[in-house]
Structure formats: C-alpha cells, structure tokens
Amino acid sequence: MTKNPVKIVLLLGALALAGIFALYISNSTTPIGEKQKALKDLGGEFQLNSLDGTVNLNQFKGQTVVLYFGFLNCAEVCPSSMGVMATAFSMLPPEEYANVQGIFISVDPGRDDLDSLDKFAKHFDKRIKGLTGTKQEIDALTEQYGVYFDLVDMESSELSYTVDHASRFYIINPEGKLVDAMSHTTTPIELAAGIDRAHSKALANN
C-alpha cells in the first residue's frame, strides 16, 4: 500500500516543530533552576560613575535591573545586545517598564568616556544608563559578577585593540539579588520573560 507523501511531509514537519518547541521550553526554563547554584555566590552592591554622577545598585531597590558588560568599540555584539535589551523593554507592560533599569557597564574605562557612554546607552532606551569606573573598580566588579574579559592588541587590524569578553545579560531582582544570567543570543522575548519573572516573584514575596 503506497503511503501519501503529503501526509508524510506534514507529519515530519509537525514532529520538527514539536522538537523545536520542546527545545525552546527547555532553554527558557532552565536558567532559574540550574543556574541558581552558580549565581548564589555572585552579584551584590557596586558603585560606579555616570555622566550624571555616582551610581550604586542600592538606589535601584524596588526595580528590576538588567546589567550588560561591554565596551564602545565593540563593532557588533554590544550594539546588537543593547538592541535586544531595548526591544525587551518595549515589550514590558507599562508598570514593569516604569520599574526596570538597564545598565551598560564599560570594561574599558581608559577609552570609554562618560559622555560617550551616556549617548550610547540613551540611543537605545531612556531607561538605560552608561557606567564605568577605574580599572581597579571594573576588575573587582567583573570578578564579583563572574564576568570574563581581556583586552587584546590587534596590530593587523584597522582597530588597534579589541576586548574579548563574555557577553551576558545579568538580571537583578527588585531586592538587589542576582537571579539570572542570559547569553547574548537571548531573544528580546526571552529577556522580557526573564525580567517579568524577576518582577513577579518580587511582588509575590511582598
């Protein structure tokens, strides 16, 4: 008996979609469970500089904070990631958007001045701040949050240097606790969902 090729194609397509959906659900639900053990010893208070003055994490208590570590000479990954952050913010309900704070932290304070950082951050969303500090402060903070970065000389490139760094979104809940670290490949939908989880859990605990 000859099988209907159309039905076979449809069945294979359905199975493929089911697999993709299962993979998406798996990836989107694992951060809080398995990552909690790795995150419990990371995060915490910090104080850095912005164009408007000194900024510390404690002043954002009651808000969900999304940190991103990068540098202004980053050609693709950093601007793309900030675009993801801005798009995720635009997906939030008005009450959540009013209580979210994005922070772009430069790991290259020797080259990234506060005025340029402010313009870069505000280009993406008004609720994103550009911060940096001394080399010692950045070294301490990146260790505190488990962030990897390394300045690399590039004599053969048009750029004299680059920064090899791990690109992640760090979500800090309204109580000031680091609750998630999401890859730069995270979609705006996934990041918005992570922000919503942090916001909703804080409301449930109050």
Coordinates of N, CA and C in Angstrom, one line a residue:
M1 N 0.9 -1.2 0.0 CA 0.0 0.0 0.0 C 0.9 1.3 0.0
T2 N 0.7 2.2 -1.0 CA 1.5 3.4 -1.1 C 1.1 4.4 -0.1
K3 N 2.1 4.9 0.7 CA 1.8 6.0 1.6 C 1.6 7.3 1.0
N4 N 0.8 8.2 1.5 CA 0.5 9.5 1.0 C 1.7 10.4 1.3
P5 N 2.5 10.9 0.3 CA 3.7 11.7 0.5 C 3.4 13.0 1.2
V6 N 2.2 13.5 1.0 CA 1.8 14.8 1.6 C 1.6 14.6 3.1
K7 N 1.0 13.5 3.5 CA 0.8 13.2 4.9 C 2.1 13.0 5.6
I8 N 3.1 12.3 4.9 CA 4.4 12.1 5.5 C 5.1 13.4 5.7
V9 N 5.1 14.3 4.7 CA 5.7 15.6 4.9 C 5.1 16.4 6.0
L10 N 3.8 16.4 6.1 CA 3.1 17.1 7.2 C 3.5 16.5 8.5
L11 N 3.6 15.2 8.6 CA 3.9 14.6 9.9 C 5.3 14.9 10.3
L12 N 6.3 14.9 9.4 CA 7.6 15.2 9.7 C 7.8 16.7 10.1
G13 N 7.0 17.5 9.4 CA 7.0 18.9 9.8 C 6.5 19.2 11.2
A14 N 5.4 18.4 11.6 CA 4.8 18.6 12.9 C 5.8 18.1 14.0
L15 N 6.5 17.0 13.7 CA 7.5 16.4 14.6 C 8.6 17.4 14.8
A16 N 9.1 18.0 13.7 CA 10.2 19.0 13.8 C 9.8 20.2 14.6
L17 N 8.6 20.7 14.4 CA 8.1 21.8 15.2 C 8.0 21.5 16.6
A18 N 7.5 20.3 16.9 CA 7.4 19.8 18.3 C 8.7 19.8 19.0
G19 N 9.8 19.3 18.2 CA 11.1 19.3 18.8 C 11.7 20.7 19.0
I20 N 11.4 21.6 18.1 CA 11.9 23.0 18.3 C 11.2 23.6 19.5
F21 N 9.9 23.4 19.6 CA 9.1 23.9 20.7 C 9.7 23.4 22.1
A22 N 9.9 22.1 22.1 CA 10.4 21.4 23.3 C 11.8 22.0 23.7
L23 N 12.7 22.2 22.7 CA 14.0 22.8 22.9 C 13.9 24.2 23.4
Y24 N 12.9 25.0 22.9 CA 12.7 26.4 23.4 C 12.3 26.4 24.8
I25 N 11.3 25.5 25.1 CA 10.8 25.5 26.5 C 11.9 25.1 27.5
S26 N 12.7 24.1 27.0 CA 13.9 23.6 27.9 C 14.8 24.7 28.1
N27 N 15.2 25.5 27.0 CA 16.2 26.5 27.2 C 15.6 27.7 28.0
S28 N 14.3 28.0 27.9 CA 13.8 29.1 28.6 C 13.4 28.9 30.0
T29 N 13.4 27.6 30.4 CA 13.0 27.3 31.8 C 14.2 26.8 32.6
T30 N 15.4 26.5 32.0 CA 16.5 26.0 32.8 C 17.2 27.1 33.6
P31 N 17.2 28.4 33.2 CA 18.1 29.4 33.9 C 17.8 29.4 35.4
I32 N 16.6 29.5 35.8 CA 16.3 29.7 37.2 C 16.6 28.5 38.0
G33 N 16.4 27.3 37.5 CA 16.7 26.1 38.2 C 18.2 25.8 38.4
E34 N 18.8 25.5 37.3 CA 20.2 25.0 37.3 C 21.2 26.2 37.6
K35 N 20.9 27.4 37.1 CA 21.8 28.5 37.3 C 21.8 29.0 38.7
Q36 N 20.8 28.8 39.5 CA 20.7 29.4 40.8 C 21.9 29.0 41.7
K37 N 22.4 27.8 41.6 CA 23.5 27.3 42.4 C 24.8 28.1 42.0
A38 N 24.9 28.4 40.6 CA 26.1 29.1 40.2 C 26.0 30.6 40.5
L39 N 24.8 31.1 40.6 CA 24.6 32.5 40.8 C 24.6 33.0 42.2
K40 N 24.4 32.0 43.1 CA 24.1 32.4 44.5 C 25.3 33.1 45.1
D41 N 26.6 32.8 44.6 CA 27.7 33.5 45.2 C 28.2 34.7 44.4
L42 N 27.4 35.1 43.4 CA 27.8 36.2 42.5 C 26.8 37.4 42.7
G43 N 27.2 38.5 42.2 CA 26.4 39.7 42.3 C 26.7 40.5 43.5
G44 N 25.8 41.5 43.8 CA 26.0 42.3 45.0 C 26.2 43.8 44.7
E45 N 26.3 44.6 45.7 CA 26.4 46.0 45.6 C 27.6 46.5 44.8
F46 N 27.4 47.6 44.1 CA 28.6 48.2 43.4 C 28.3 49.7 43.3
Q47 N 29.4 50.5 43.1 CA 29.3 51.9 42.9 C 30.2 52.3 41.7
L48 N 29.6 53.0 40.7 CA 30.4 53.4 39.5 C 30.0 54.8 39.2
N49 N 30.6 55.3 38.1 CA 30.3 56.7 37.6 C 29.5 56.7 36.4
S50 N 28.6 57.7 36.3 CA 27.8 58.0 35.1 C 28.0 59.5 34.8
L51 N 27.5 59.9 33.7 CA 27.6 61.3 33.3 C 26.9 62.2 34.4
D52 N 25.9 61.7 35.0 CA 25.1 62.5 36.0 C 25.6 62.3 37.4
G53 N 26.7 61.6 37.6 CA 27.3 61.4 38.9 C 27.4 60.0 39.3
T54 N 27.7 59.8 40.6 CA 27.9 58.4 41.1 C 26.6 57.6 41.1
V55 N 26.7 56.4 40.8 CA 25.5 55.5 40.7 C 25.9 54.2 41.5
N56 N 25.0 53.8 42.4 CA 25.2 52.5 43.1 C 23.9 51.6 42.9
L57 N 24.1 50.3 43.1 CA 23.0 49.4 42.8 C 21.9 49.6 43.8
N58 N 22.2 50.0 45.0 CA 21.2 50.1 46.1 C 20.1 51.2 45.7
Q59 N 20.5 52.2 44.9 CA 19.5 53.2 44.6 C 18.4 52.7 43.7
F60 N 18.5 51.5 43.1 CA 17.5 50.9 42.3 C 16.7 49.8 43.0
K61 N 16.8 49.8 44.3 CA 15.9 48.9 45.1 C 14.5 49.1 44.7
G62 N 13.7 48.0 44.5 CA 12.3 48.1 44.1 C 12.2 48.1 42.6
Q63 N 13.3 48.1 41.8 CA 13.3 48.0 40.4 C 14.0 46.7 40.0
T64 N 13.7 46.2 38.8 CA 14.5 45.1 38.2 C 15.6 45.7 37.3
V65 N 16.8 45.3 37.6 CA 18.0 45.8 36.9 C 18.5 44.8 35.9
V66 N 18.8 45.3 34.7 CA 19.5 44.4 33.7 C 20.9 45.0 33.4
L67 N 21.9 44.3 33.8 CA 23.3 44.7 33.6 C 23.8 44.1 32.3
Y68 N 24.6 44.8 31.6 CA 25.4 44.3 30.4 C 26.8 44.9 30.5
F69 N 27.8 44.0 30.4 CA 29.2 44.5 30.4 C 29.7 44.5 28.9
G70 N 30.3 45.6 28.5 CA 30.8 45.7 27.2 C 31.7 46.8 27.0
F71 N 31.9 47.3 25.8 CA 32.8 48.5 25.5 C 32.3 49.1 24.2
L72 N 32.6 50.4 24.1 CA 32.1 51.2 23.0 C 32.7 50.8 21.6
N73 N 33.9 50.3 21.6 CA 34.5 50.0 20.3 C 34.1 48.6 19.8
C74 N 33.1 48.0 20.5 CA 32.6 46.7 20.1 C 31.7 46.9 18.9
A75 N 32.2 46.3 17.8 CA 31.5 46.6 16.5 C 30.1 46.0 16.3
E76 N 29.9 44.8 16.8 CA 28.7 44.1 16.5 C 27.9 43.6 17.7
V77 N 28.6 42.8 18.6 CA 27.9 42.1 19.7 C 27.2 43.1 20.7
C78 N 28.0 44.1 21.1 CA 27.4 45.0 22.1 C 26.2 45.8 21.6
P79 N 26.3 46.5 20.4 CA 25.2 47.2 19.9 C 24.0 46.3 19.7
S80 N 24.2 45.1 19.2 CA 23.2 44.1 19.0 C 22.5 43.7 20.3
S81 N 23.3 43.5 21.3 CA 22.8 43.1 22.6 C 22.0 44.2 23.2
M82 N 22.4 45.5 23.1 CA 21.7 46.6 23.6 C 20.4 46.8 22.9
G83 N 20.4 46.4 21.6 CA 19.1 46.4 20.8 C 18.2 45.4 21.4
V84 N 18.7 44.3 21.7 CA 17.8 43.2 22.3 C 17.2 43.7 23.7
M85 N 18.1 44.4 24.5 CA 17.6 44.9 25.7 C 16.5 45.9 25.5
A86 N 16.7 46.9 24.6 CA 15.7 47.9 24.3 C 14.4 47.3 23.8
T87 N 14.5 46.3 22.9 CA 13.3 45.7 22.4 C 12.6 44.9 23.5
A88 N 13.3 44.3 24.4 CA 12.7 43.6 25.5 C 12.0 44.6 26.4
F89 N 12.6 45.7 26.7 CA 11.9 46.7 27.5 C 10.6 47.2 26.8
S90 N 10.6 47.3 25.5 CA 9.4 47.8 24.8 C 8.3 46.8 24.9
M91 N 8.6 45.6 25.2 CA 7.6 44.5 25.3 C 6.9 44.4 26.7
L92 N 7.5 45.1 27.7 CA 7.0 45.1 29.0 C 5.7 45.9 29.2
P93 N 4.8 45.4 30.1 CA 3.7 46.3 30.4 C 4.1 47.6 31.0
P94 N 3.4 48.7 30.9 CA 3.8 50.0 31.4 C 4.3 50.0 32.8
E95 N 3.6 49.3 33.7 CA 4.1 49.3 35.1 C 5.4 48.6 35.3
E96 N 5.7 47.6 34.5 CA 7.0 46.9 34.6 C 8.1 47.8 34.0
Y97 N 7.8 48.4 32.8 CA 8.7 49.3 32.1 C 9.1 50.4 33.1
A98 N 8.2 51.0 33.8 CA 8.5 52.1 34.8 C 9.4 51.6 35.9
N99 N 9.5 50.3 36.1 CA 10.3 49.8 37.2 C 11.4 48.9 36.7
V100 N 11.9 49.1 35.5 CA 13.1 48.4 35.0 C 14.2 49.4 34.8
Q101 N 15.5 49.0 35.0 CA 16.6 49.8 34.8 C 17.7 49.1 34.1
G102 N 18.0 49.5 32.9 CA 19.1 48.9 32.1 C 20.4 49.6 32.4
I103 N 21.5 48.9 32.5 CA 22.8 49.5 32.8 C 23.9 48.8 31.9
F104 N 24.5 49.7 31.1 CA 25.7 49.3 30.3 C 26.9 49.7 31.0
I105 N 27.8 48.7 31.4 CA 29.0 48.9 32.1 C 30.2 48.7 31.2
S106 N 31.0 49.7 31.0 CA 32.1 49.6 30.1 C 33.3 49.0 30.9
V107 N 33.9 47.9 30.3 CA 35.0 47.3 30.9 C 36.3 47.9 30.4
D108 N 36.2 49.0 29.6 CA 37.4 49.7 29.0 C 37.4 51.2 29.4
P109 N 37.5 51.4 30.7 CA 37.4 52.8 31.2 C 38.5 53.7 30.7
G110 N 39.6 53.2 30.2 CA 40.7 54.0 29.7 C 40.3 54.7 28.4
R111 N 39.4 54.1 27.6 CA 39.0 54.7 26.3 C 37.6 55.2 26.3
D112 N 36.7 54.6 27.1 CA 35.3 55.0 27.1 C 34.9 56.1 28.1
D113 N 34.7 57.3 27.6 CA 34.4 58.4 28.5 C 32.9 58.4 28.8
L114 N 32.6 59.1 29.9 CA 31.2 59.1 30.4 C 30.2 59.8 29.4
D115 N 30.6 60.8 28.7 CA 29.7 61.4 27.8 C 29.4 60.5 26.6
S116 N 30.3 59.8 26.1 CA 30.1 58.8 25.0 C 29.2 57.7 25.5
L117 N 29.5 57.2 26.7 CA 28.7 56.1 27.3 C 27.3 56.5 27.5
D118 N 27.0 57.7 27.9 CA 25.7 58.2 28.1 C 24.9 58.3 26.8
K119 N 25.6 58.8 25.8 CA 24.9 58.9 24.5 C 24.6 57.5 23.9
F120 N 25.6 56.6 24.0 CA 25.4 55.2 23.5 C 24.2 54.6 24.2
A121 N 24.2 54.6 25.5 CA 23.1 54.0 26.3 C 21.7 54.6 25.9
K122 N 21.7 55.9 25.9 CA 20.4 56.6 25.7 C 19.9 56.4 24.2
H123 N 20.8 56.1 23.4 CA 20.4 55.9 22.0 C 19.5 54.7 21.9
F124 N 19.6 53.8 22.8 CA 18.8 52.6 22.7 C 17.5 52.7 23.5
D125 N 17.6 53.3 24.7 CA 16.4 53.5 25.5 C 16.7 54.5 26.7
K126 N 15.7 55.3 27.0 CA 16.0 56.3 28.1 C 16.2 55.7 29.4
R127 N 15.8 54.4 29.6 CA 15.9 53.7 30.9 C 17.2 52.9 30.9
I128 N 18.2 53.2 30.1 CA 19.5 52.6 30.1 C 20.5 53.6 30.5
K129 N 21.4 53.3 31.5 CA 22.5 54.2 31.9 C 23.8 53.6 31.4
G130 N 24.7 54.5 31.1 CA 26.1 54.1 30.7 C 27.0 54.4 31.9
L131 N 27.7 53.3 32.4 CA 28.5 53.5 33.6 C 29.9 52.9 33.4
T132 N 30.9 53.4 34.1 CA 32.2 52.8 34.2 C 32.9 53.3 35.5
G133 N 34.1 52.9 35.7 CA 34.8 53.3 36.9 C 36.3 53.2 36.6
T134 N 37.1 53.1 37.7 CA 38.5 52.9 37.5 C 38.8 51.5 37.1
K135 N 40.0 51.2 36.6 CA 40.4 49.9 36.2 C 40.2 48.9 37.4
Q136 N 40.6 49.4 38.6 CA 40.5 48.6 39.8 C 39.1 48.3 40.1
E137 N 38.2 49.3 40.0 CA 36.8 49.1 40.2 C 36.1 48.1 39.3
I138 N 36.5 48.2 38.0 CA 36.0 47.3 36.9 C 36.5 45.9 37.2
D139 N 37.8 45.8 37.5 CA 38.3 44.4 37.7 C 37.6 43.8 38.9
A140 N 37.4 44.5 40.0 CA 36.7 44.0 41.1 C 35.3 43.6 40.8
L141 N 34.6 44.4 40.1 CA 33.2 44.2 39.8 C 33.0 43.0 38.8
T142 N 33.8 42.9 37.8 CA 33.7 41.8 36.9 C 34.0 40.5 37.6
E143 N 34.9 40.5 38.6 CA 35.1 39.3 39.3 C 33.9 39.0 40.2
Q144 N 33.4 40.0 40.8 CA 32.2 39.9 41.6 C 31.0 39.3 40.9
Y145 N 30.9 39.6 39.6 CA 29.7 39.1 38.8 C 30.1 37.9 37.9
G146 N 31.4 37.4 38.0 CA 31.8 36.3 37.2 C 31.9 36.6 35.8
V147 N 32.3 37.8 35.4 CA 32.4 38.3 34.0 C 33.8 38.1 33.5
Y148 N 34.0 37.5 32.4 CA 35.3 37.3 31.8 C 35.5 38.4 30.7
F149 N 36.7 39.1 30.7 CA 37.1 39.9 29.6 C 38.6 40.1 29.6
D150 N 39.1 40.4 28.4 CA 40.5 40.5 28.2 C 40.8 41.5 27.0
L151 N 41.6 42.5 27.3 CA 42.0 43.4 26.2 C 43.0 42.8 25.3
V152 N 42.8 42.8 24.0 CA 43.6 42.1 23.1 C 44.1 43.1 22.0
D153 N 45.5 43.2 21.9 CA 46.1 44.1 20.8 C 45.8 43.5 19.5
M154 N 45.5 44.3 18.5 CA 45.3 43.8 17.1 C 46.1 44.6 16.1
E155 N 47.3 44.3 16.0 CA 48.2 45.1 15.1 C 47.9 45.0 13.7
S156 N 47.3 43.8 13.3 CA 47.0 43.6 11.9 C 45.6 44.1 11.5
S157 N 44.9 44.7 12.4 CA 43.5 45.1 12.2 C 43.5 46.6 12.0
E158 N 42.4 47.1 11.5 CA 42.2 48.6 11.4 C 42.0 49.1 12.8
L159 N 41.5 48.3 13.7 CA 41.3 48.6 15.1 C 42.7 48.3 15.8
S160 N 43.1 49.1 16.8 CA 44.4 48.8 17.5 C 44.2 47.8 18.6
Y161 N 42.9 47.6 18.9 CA 42.6 46.6 20.0 C 41.2 46.1 19.9
T162 N 40.9 45.1 20.7 CA 39.5 44.7 20.9 C 39.5 44.2 22.3
V163 N 38.3 43.9 22.8 CA 38.1 43.3 24.1 C 37.4 42.0 24.0
D164 N 38.1 40.9 24.3 CA 37.5 39.6 24.2 C 36.7 39.4 25.5
H165 N 35.4 39.3 25.4 CA 34.6 39.3 26.7 C 33.4 38.4 26.5
A166 N 33.0 37.8 27.7 CA 31.8 37.0 27.7 C 30.6 38.0 27.7
S167 N 29.6 37.7 26.8 CA 28.5 38.7 26.6 C 27.2 38.1 27.2
R168 N 26.8 38.7 28.3 CA 25.6 38.2 29.0 C 24.7 39.3 29.6
F169 N 23.4 39.0 29.7 CA 22.5 39.9 30.4 C 22.4 39.4 31.9
Y170 N 22.7 40.3 32.8 CA 22.6 39.9 34.2 C 21.3 40.6 34.8
I171 N 20.4 39.7 35.3 CA 19.1 40.2 35.8 C 19.2 40.3 37.3
I172 N 18.9 41.4 37.9 CA 18.9 41.6 39.3 C 17.5 42.0 39.8
N173 N 17.0 41.2 40.7 CA 15.6 41.4 41.1 C 15.4 42.7 42.0
P174 N 14.2 43.1 42.2 CA 14.0 44.4 43.0 C 14.5 44.4 44.4
E175 N 14.9 43.2 44.9 CA 15.5 43.1 46.2 C 17.1 43.2 46.1
G176 N 17.6 43.4 44.9 CA 19.0 43.6 44.7 C 19.8 42.3 44.6
K177 N 19.1 41.2 44.3 CA 19.8 39.9 44.2 C 19.9 39.4 42.7
L178 N 21.1 39.0 42.4 CA 21.3 38.5 41.0 C 20.5 37.1 40.9
V179 N 19.6 37.1 39.9 CA 18.7 35.9 39.8 C 18.9 35.2 38.4
D180 N 19.5 35.8 37.4 CA 19.7 35.2 36.1 C 20.8 35.8 35.4
A181 N 21.4 35.0 34.5 CA 22.5 35.4 33.6 C 22.2 34.8 32.3
M182 N 21.8 35.6 31.3 CA 21.3 35.1 30.0 C 22.3 35.5 28.9
S183 N 22.6 34.5 28.0 CA 23.5 34.7 26.9 C 23.1 35.9 26.0
H184 N 24.1 36.4 25.2 CA 23.7 37.5 24.3 C 22.9 37.0 23.1
T185 N 22.8 35.7 23.0 CA 22.0 35.1 21.9 C 20.5 35.0 22.4
T186 N 20.2 35.4 23.6 CA 18.9 35.5 24.1 C 18.1 36.4 23.2
T187 N 16.8 36.0 23.0 CA 15.9 36.9 22.2 C 15.3 37.9 23.1
P188 N 14.7 39.0 22.5 CA 14.0 40.0 23.3 C 12.9 39.4 24.0
I189 N 12.2 38.4 23.4 CA 11.0 37.8 24.1 C 11.5 37.0 25.4
E190 N 12.7 36.3 25.2 CA 13.2 35.6 26.4 C 13.7 36.5 27.5
L191 N 14.3 37.6 27.1 CA 14.8 38.6 28.1 C 13.6 39.2 28.8
A192 N 12.6 39.6 28.0 CA 11.4 40.2 28.6 C 10.8 39.3 29.6
A193 N 10.8 38.0 29.3 CA 10.2 37.0 30.2 C 11.0 36.8 31.4
G194 N 12.4 36.9 31.3 CA 13.2 36.9 32.5 C 13.0 38.1 33.4
I195 N 12.8 39.3 32.8 CA 12.5 40.5 33.6 C 11.2 40.3 34.3
D196 N 10.2 39.8 33.6 CA 8.9 39.6 34.2 C 8.9 38.6 35.3
R197 N 9.7 37.5 35.2 CA 9.8 36.6 36.3 C 10.4 37.2 37.5
A198 N 11.5 38.0 37.4 CA 12.1 38.7 38.5 C 11.1 39.7 39.2
H199 N 10.4 40.4 38.3 CA 9.4 41.4 38.8 C 8.2 40.7 39.6
S200 N 7.7 39.6 39.0 CA 6.6 38.9 39.5 C 6.9 38.2 40.8
K201 N 8.1 37.6 40.9 CA 8.5 36.9 42.1 C 8.7 37.9 43.3
A202 N 9.2 39.1 42.9 CA 9.4 40.1 44.0 C 8.0 40.6 44.5
L203 N 7.0 40.7 43.6 CA 5.7 41.1 44.1 C 5.1 40.0 44.9
A204 N 5.3 38.8 44.6 CA 4.7 37.6 45.3 C 5.3 37.5 46.7
N205 N 6.6 37.9 46.9 CA 7.2 37.8 48.2 C 6.9 39.0 49.1
N206 N 6.2 40.0 48.6 CA 5.9 41.2 49.4 C 4.4 41.2 49.8

